[in-house]
C-alpha positions as a Markdown table, in Angstrom:
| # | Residue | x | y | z |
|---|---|---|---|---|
| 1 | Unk | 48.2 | 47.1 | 128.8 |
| 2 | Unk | 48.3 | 43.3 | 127.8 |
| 3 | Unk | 45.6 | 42.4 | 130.1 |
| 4 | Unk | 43.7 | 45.1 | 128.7 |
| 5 | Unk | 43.8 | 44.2 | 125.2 |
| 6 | Unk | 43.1 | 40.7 | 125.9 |
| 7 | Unk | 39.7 | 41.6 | 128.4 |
| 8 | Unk | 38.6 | 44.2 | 126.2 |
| 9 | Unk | 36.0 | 42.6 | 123.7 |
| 10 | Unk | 35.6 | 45.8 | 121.5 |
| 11 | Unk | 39.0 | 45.9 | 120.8 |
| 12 | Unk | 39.8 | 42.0 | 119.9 |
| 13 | Unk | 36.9 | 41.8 | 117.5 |
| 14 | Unk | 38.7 | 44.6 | 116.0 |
| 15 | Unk | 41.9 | 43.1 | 116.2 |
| 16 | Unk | 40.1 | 39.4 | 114.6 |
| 17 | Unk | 38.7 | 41.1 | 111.9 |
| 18 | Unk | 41.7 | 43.0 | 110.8 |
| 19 | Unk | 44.0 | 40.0 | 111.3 |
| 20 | Unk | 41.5 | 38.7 | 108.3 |
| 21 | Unk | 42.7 | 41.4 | 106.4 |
| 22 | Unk | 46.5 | 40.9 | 107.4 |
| 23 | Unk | 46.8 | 37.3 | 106.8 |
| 24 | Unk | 45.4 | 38.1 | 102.8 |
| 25 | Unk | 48.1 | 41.0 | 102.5 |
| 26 | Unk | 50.4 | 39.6 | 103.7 |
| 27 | Unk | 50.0 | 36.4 | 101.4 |
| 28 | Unk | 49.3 | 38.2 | 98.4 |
| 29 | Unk | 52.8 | 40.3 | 98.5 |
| 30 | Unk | 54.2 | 36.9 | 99.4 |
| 31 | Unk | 52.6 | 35.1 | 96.3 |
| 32 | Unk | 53.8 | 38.2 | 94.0 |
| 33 | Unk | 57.9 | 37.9 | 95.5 |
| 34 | Unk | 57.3 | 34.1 | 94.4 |
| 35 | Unk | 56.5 | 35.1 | 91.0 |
| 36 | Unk | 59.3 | 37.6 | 90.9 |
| 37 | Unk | 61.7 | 35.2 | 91.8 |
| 38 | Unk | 60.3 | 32.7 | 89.9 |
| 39 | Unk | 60.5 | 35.1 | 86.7 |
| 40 | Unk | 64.2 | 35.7 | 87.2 |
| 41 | Unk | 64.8 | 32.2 | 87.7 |
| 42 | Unk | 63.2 | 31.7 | 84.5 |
| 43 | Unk | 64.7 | 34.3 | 82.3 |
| 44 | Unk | 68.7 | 33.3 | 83.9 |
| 45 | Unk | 67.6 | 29.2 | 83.0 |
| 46 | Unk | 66.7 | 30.7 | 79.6 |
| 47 | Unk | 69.4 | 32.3 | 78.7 |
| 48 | Unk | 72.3 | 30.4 | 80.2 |
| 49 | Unk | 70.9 | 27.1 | 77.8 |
| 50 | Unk | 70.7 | 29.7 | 74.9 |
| 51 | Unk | 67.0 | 30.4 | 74.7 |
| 52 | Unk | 67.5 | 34.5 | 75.7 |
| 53 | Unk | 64.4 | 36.0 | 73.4 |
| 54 | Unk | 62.5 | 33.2 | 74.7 |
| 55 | Unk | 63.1 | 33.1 | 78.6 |
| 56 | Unk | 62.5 | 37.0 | 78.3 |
| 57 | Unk | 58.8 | 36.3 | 77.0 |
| 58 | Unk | 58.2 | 33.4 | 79.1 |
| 59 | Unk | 59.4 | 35.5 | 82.0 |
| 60 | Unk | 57.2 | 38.5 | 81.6 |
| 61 | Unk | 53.9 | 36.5 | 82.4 |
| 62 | Unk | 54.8 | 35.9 | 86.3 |
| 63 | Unk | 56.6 | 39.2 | 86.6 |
| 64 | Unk | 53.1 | 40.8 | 85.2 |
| 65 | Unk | 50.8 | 38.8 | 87.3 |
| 66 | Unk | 53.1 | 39.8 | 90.0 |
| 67 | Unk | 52.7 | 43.4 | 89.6 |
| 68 | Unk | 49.1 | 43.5 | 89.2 |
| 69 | Unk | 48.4 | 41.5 | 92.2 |
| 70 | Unk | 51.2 | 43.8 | 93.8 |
| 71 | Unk | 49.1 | 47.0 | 93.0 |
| 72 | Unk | 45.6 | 45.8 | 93.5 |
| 73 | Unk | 46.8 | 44.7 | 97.7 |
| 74 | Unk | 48.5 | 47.3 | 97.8 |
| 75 | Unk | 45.0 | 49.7 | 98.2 |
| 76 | Unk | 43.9 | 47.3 | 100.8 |
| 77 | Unk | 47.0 | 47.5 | 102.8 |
| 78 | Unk | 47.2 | 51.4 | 102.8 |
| 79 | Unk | 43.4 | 50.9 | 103.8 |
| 80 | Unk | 44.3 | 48.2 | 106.5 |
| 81 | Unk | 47.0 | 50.7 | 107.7 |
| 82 | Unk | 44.8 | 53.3 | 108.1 |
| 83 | Unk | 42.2 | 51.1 | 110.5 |
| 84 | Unk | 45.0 | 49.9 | 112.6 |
| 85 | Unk | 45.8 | 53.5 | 113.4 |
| 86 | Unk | 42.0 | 54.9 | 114.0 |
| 87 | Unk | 40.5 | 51.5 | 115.3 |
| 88 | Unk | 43.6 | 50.0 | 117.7 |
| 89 | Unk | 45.8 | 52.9 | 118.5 |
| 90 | Unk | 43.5 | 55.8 | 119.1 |
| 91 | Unk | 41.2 | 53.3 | 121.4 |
| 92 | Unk | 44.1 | 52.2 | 122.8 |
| 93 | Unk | 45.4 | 55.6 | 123.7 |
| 94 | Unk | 42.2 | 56.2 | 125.0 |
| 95 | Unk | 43.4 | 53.8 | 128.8 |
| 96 | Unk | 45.9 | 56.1 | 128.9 |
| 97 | Unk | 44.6 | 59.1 | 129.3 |
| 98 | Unk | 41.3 | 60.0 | 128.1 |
| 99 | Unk | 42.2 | 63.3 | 126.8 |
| 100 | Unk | 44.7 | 62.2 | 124.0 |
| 101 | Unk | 43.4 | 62.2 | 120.5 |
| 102 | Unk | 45.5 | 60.7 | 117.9 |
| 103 | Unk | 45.5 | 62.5 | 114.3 |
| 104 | Unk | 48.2 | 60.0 | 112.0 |
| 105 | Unk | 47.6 | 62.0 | 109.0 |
| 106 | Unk | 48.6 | 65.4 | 110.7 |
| 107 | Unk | 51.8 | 65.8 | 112.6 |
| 108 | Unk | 54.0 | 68.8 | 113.4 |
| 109 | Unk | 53.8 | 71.8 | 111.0 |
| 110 | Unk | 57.2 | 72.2 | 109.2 |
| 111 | Unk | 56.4 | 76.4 | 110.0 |
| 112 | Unk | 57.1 | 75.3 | 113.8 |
| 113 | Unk | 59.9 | 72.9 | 113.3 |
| 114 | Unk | 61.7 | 75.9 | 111.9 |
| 115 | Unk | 60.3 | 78.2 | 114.6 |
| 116 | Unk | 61.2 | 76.2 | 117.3 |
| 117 | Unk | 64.8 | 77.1 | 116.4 |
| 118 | Unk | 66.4 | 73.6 | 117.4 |
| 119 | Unk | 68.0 | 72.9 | 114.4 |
| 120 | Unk | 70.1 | 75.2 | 112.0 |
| 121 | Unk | 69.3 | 73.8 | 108.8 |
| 122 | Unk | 66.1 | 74.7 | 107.1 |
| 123 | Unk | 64.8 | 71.3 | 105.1 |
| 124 | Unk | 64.6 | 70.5 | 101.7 |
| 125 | Unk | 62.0 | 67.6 | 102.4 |
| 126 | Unk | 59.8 | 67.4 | 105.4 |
| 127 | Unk | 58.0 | 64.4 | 106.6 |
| 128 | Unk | 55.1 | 64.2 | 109.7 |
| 129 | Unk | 52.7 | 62.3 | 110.8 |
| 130 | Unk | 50.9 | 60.5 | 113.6 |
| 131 | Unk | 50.5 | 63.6 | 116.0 |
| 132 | Unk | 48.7 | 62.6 | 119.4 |
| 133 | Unk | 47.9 | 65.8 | 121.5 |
| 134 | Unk | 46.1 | 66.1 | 125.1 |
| 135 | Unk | 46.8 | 67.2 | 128.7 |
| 136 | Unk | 48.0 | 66.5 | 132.2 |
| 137 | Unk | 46.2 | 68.3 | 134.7 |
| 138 | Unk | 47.1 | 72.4 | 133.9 |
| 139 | Unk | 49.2 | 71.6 | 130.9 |
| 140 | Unk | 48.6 | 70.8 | 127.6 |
| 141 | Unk | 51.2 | 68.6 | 125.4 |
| 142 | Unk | 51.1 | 67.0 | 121.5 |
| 143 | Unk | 54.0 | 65.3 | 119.4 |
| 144 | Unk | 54.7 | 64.2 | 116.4 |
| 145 | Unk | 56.6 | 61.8 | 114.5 |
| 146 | Unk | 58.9 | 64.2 | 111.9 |
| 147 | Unk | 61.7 | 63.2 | 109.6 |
| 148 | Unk | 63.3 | 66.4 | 107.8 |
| 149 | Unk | 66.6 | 66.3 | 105.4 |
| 150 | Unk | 68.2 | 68.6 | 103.0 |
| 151 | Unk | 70.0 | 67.7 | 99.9 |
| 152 | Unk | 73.1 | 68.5 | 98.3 |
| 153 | Unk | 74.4 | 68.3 | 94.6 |
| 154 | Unk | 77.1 | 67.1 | 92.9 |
| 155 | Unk | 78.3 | 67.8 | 89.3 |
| 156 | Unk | 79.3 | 64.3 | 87.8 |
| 157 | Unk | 80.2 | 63.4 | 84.4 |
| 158 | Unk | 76.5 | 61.5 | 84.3 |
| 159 | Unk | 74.8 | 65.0 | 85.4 |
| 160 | Unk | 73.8 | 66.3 | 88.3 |
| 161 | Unk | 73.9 | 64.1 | 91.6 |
| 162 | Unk | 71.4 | 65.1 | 94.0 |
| 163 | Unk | 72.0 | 63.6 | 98.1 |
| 164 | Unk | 69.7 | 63.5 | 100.9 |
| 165 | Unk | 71.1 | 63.9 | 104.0 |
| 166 | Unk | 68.8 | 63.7 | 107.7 |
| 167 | Unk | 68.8 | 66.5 | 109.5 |
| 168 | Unk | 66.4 | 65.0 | 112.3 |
| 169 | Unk | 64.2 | 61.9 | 112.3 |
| 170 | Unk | 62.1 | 60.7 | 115.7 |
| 171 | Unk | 59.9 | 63.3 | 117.8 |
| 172 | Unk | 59.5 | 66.6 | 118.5 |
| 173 | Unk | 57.5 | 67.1 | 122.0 |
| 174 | Unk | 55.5 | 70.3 | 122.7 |
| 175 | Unk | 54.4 | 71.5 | 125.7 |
| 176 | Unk | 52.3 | 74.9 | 127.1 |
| 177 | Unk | 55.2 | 76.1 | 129.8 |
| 178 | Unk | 52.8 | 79.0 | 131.0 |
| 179 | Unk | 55.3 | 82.2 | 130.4 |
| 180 | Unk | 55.6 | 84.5 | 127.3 |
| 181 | Unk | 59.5 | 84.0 | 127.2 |
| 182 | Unk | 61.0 | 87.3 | 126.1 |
| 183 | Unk | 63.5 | 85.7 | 124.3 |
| 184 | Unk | 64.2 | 82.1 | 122.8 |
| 185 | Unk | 66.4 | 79.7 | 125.6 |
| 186 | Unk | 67.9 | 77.0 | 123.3 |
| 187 | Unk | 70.0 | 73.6 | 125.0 |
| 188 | Unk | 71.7 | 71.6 | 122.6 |
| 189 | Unk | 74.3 | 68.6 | 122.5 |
| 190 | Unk | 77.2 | 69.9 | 123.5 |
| 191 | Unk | 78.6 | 67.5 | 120.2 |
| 192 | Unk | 76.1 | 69.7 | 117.9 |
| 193 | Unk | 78.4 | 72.2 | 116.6 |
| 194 | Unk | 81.3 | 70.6 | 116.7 |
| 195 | Unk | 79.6 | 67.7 | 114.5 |
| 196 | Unk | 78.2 | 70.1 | 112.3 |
| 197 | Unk | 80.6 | 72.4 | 111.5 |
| 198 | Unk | 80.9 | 76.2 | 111.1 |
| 199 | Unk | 79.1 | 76.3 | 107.3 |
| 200 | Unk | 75.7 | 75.0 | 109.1 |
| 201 | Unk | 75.7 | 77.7 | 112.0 |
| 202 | Unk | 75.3 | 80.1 | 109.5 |
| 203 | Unk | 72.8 | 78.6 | 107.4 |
| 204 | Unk | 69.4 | 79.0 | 109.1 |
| 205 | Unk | 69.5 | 79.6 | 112.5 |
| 206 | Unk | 71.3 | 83.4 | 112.9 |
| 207 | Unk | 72.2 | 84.0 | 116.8 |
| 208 | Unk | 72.4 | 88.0 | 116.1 |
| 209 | Unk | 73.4 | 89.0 | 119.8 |
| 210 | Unk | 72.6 | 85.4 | 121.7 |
| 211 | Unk | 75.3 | 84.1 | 124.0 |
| 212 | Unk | 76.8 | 80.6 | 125.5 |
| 213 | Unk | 74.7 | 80.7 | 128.8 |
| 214 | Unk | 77.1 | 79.6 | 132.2 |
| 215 | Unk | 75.4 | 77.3 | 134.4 |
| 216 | Unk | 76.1 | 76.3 | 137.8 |
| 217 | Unk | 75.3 | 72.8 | 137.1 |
| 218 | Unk | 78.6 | 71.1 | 135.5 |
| 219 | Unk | 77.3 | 68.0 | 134.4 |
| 220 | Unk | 74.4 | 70.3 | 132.4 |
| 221 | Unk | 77.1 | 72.1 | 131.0 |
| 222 | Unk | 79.3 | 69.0 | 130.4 |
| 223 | Unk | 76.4 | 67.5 | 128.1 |
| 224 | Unk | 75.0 | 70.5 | 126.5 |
| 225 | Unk | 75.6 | 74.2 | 125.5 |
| 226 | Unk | 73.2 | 76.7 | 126.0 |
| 227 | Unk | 72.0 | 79.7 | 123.9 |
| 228 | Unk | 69.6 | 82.7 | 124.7 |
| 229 | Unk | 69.8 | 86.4 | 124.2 |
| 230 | Unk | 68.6 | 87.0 | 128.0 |
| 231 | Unk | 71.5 | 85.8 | 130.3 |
| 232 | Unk | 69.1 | 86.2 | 133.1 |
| 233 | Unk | 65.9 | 85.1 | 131.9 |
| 234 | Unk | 67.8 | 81.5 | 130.4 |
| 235 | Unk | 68.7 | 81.6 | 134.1 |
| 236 | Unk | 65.1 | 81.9 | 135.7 |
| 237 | Unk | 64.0 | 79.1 | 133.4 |
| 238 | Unk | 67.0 | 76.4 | 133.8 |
| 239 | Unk | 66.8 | 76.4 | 137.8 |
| 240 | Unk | 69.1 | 73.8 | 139.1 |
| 241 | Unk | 65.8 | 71.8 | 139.8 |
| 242 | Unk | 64.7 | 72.4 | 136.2 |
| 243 | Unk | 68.5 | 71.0 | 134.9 |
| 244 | Unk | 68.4 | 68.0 | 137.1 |
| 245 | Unk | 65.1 | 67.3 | 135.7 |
| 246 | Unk | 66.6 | 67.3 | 131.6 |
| 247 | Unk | 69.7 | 65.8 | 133.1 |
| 248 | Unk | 67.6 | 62.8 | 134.1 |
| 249 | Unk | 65.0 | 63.1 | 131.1 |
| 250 | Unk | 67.9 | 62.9 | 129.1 |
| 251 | Unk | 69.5 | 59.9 | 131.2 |
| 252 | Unk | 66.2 | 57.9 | 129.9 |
| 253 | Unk | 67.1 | 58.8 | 126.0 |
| 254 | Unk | 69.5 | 56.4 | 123.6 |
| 255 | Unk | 71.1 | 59.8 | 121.8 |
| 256 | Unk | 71.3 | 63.3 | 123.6 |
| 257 | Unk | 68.3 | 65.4 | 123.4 |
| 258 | Unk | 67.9 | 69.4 | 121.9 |
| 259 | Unk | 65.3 | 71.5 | 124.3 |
| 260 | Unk | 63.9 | 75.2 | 123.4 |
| 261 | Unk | 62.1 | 77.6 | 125.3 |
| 262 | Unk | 60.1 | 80.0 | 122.7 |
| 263 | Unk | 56.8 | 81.3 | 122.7 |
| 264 | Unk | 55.5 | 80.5 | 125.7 |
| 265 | Unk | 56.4 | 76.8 | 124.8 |
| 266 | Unk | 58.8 | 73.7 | 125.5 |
| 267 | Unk | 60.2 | 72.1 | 122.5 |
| 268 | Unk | 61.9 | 68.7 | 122.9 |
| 269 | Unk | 63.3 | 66.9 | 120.0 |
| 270 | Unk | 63.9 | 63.2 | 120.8 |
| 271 | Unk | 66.2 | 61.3 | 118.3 |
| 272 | Unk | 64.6 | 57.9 | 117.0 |
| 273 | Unk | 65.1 | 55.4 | 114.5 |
| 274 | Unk | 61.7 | 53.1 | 115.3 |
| 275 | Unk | 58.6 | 54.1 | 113.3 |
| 276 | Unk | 55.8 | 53.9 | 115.8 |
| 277 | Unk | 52.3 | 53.4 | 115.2 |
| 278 | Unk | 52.3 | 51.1 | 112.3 |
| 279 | Unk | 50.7 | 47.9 | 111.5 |
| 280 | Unk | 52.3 | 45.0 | 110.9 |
| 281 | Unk | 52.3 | 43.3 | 108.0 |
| 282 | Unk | 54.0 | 40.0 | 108.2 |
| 283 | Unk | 53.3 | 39.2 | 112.0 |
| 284 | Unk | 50.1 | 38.8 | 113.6 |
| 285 | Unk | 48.1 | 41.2 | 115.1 |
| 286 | Unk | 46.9 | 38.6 | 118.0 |
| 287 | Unk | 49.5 | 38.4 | 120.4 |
| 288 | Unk | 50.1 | 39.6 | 124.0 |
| 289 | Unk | 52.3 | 42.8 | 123.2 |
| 290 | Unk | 51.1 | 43.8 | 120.6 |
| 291 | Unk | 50.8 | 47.5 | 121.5 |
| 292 | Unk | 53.9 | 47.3 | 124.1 |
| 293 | Unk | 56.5 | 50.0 | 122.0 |
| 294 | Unk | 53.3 | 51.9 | 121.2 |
| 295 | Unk | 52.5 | 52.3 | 124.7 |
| 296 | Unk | 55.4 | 52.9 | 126.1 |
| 297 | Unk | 56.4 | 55.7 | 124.2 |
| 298 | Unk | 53.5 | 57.7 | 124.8 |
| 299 | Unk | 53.5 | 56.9 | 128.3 |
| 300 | Unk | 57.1 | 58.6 | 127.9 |
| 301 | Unk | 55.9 | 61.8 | 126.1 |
| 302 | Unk | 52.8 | 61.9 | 128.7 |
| 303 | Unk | 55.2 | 61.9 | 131.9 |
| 304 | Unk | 57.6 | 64.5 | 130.4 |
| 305 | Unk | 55.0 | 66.7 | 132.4 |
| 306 | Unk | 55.6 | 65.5 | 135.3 |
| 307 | Unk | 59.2 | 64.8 | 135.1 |
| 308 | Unk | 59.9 | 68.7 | 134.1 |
| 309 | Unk | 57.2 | 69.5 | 136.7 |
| 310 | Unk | 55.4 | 71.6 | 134.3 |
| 311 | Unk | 52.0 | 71.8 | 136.2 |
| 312 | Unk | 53.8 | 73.9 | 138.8 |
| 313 | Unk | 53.2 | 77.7 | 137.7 |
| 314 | Unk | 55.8 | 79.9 | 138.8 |
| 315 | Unk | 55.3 | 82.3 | 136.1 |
| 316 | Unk | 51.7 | 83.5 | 135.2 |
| 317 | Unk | 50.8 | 84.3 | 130.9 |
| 318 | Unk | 51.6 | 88.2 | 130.3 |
């Protein structure tokens, strides 16, 4: 993908121009922290030789010069932002596979981050963006970047104390699987409950009948438990091929991975801290891996399709 950056003419003069714009952002904030620190320095000089009142007005100049040049880049750098993601990403996507189409301000409805029944808490505060859809042959696949918490509260002498606390941050995977499942198949950590506790399983996510699914596979059972309300159709869907296949998925993931089967569809929730996608700021734009994260983990999302082998239709749509 380096080569192809650096032999694609399109893309560099897109890449010079908003390195323009990068270089003046970037100075800008750096000329407003200088005045901020310069302010304090001015204000603690003041009043440690005795001049408080005065080092306070003398102070104010920088720190308001400061802010206003703070604001004003500010617009150009949520602008700048903006190109990076529908100029360099999208047409980068693009030598990946020519179907994906990259959408930064849409991302995974909170209505199907509920649906998709792989978490028990229902958020308080629901963040998406960058959603990049497309195919792979038969089967059609989108993701998004999501970060969803809920919030406690605390009565303290000062009032009330209100806590945000991350239910899930990194990306949720879709994917068509081709069969109207009866009946929602859900694989989590087997660590989930037990890290959780008994208070959140019966917060959002209300099992009713659904059982702890047996499977031949030990080391799939060692690493995750298993939920459906269909013994036998969890069974038709985690085949000892199809468990060897999230066993190794998973074996290519930093933290353990949660997987439902619901709606005809294959939800995958992928635990990250990196923000993807986003421009720098304080580095430049012209160097040779530039796009390297980017790339690589939507190269990962693309080949989940052929990993779970989800071109192969064993089931036909009802």
């Amino acid at each position: 993908m380096d080569s192809e950056i650096n032999s694609n003419a399109a893309l560099q003069e897109v890449l010079n121009t908003l390195e323009v714009d990068r270089k003046k952002i970037a100075e800008t904030y750096k000329t407003s922290y200088i005045l901020f620190g310069f302010a304090a320095l001015i204000i603690a000089a003041g009043i440690f030789i005795g001049f408080g009142a005065f080092a306070v007005i003398a102070g104010l100049v920088p720190i308001i010069i400061g802010i206003v040049m703070y604001f004003k880049i500010n617009d150009e750098a949520i602008k700048y932002k903006v190109a990076y993601k529908t100029k360099v990403i999208a047409s980068a996507l693009k030598n990946i596979n020519g179907s994906l189409v990259f959408t930064p301000q849409s991302g995974l409805p909170e209505y199907e981050f509920r649906s998709s029944e792989l978490f028990t808490m229902r958020p308080d505060r629901y963040k998406t963006q960058d959603l990049i859809s497309g195919t792979v042959d038969k089967t059609s696949f989108w993701f998004a970047e999501v970060h969803a918490e809920y919030k406690t509260e605390t009565q303290t002498k000062n009032g009330t104390k209100t806590t945000w606390h991350t239910i899930f941050k990194g990306i949720i995977f879709v994917a068509d699987f081709n069969k109207n499942f009866e009946v929602s198949t859900v694989v989590r950590p087997k660590s989930f409950g037990a890290s959780l506790g008994a208070w959140f399983s019966k917060s959002v996510f209300s099992f009713g009948n659904t059982e702890v699914v047996q499977l031949e596979n030990i080391d799939f059972d060692n690493k995750f438990v298993t939920y459906s309300r269909n013994q036998i159709e969890a069974r038709y869907i985690l085949t000892p091929a199809m468990m060897e296949r999230i066993l190794d998925l998973n074996k290519k993931c930093d933290e353990t991975i949660s997987i439902s089967f619901i709606h005809s569809k294959i939800y995958i929730a992928f635990p990250l801290s990196h923000n993807y996608f986003e421009a720098p700021i304080h580095s430049s734009l012209l160097v040779p891996d530039l796009l390297s994260d980017d790339i690589s983990i939507v190269q990962f999302m693309q080949n989940i399709v052929q990993e779970l082998d989800l071109n192969t239709r064993i089931w036909g749509k009802e």
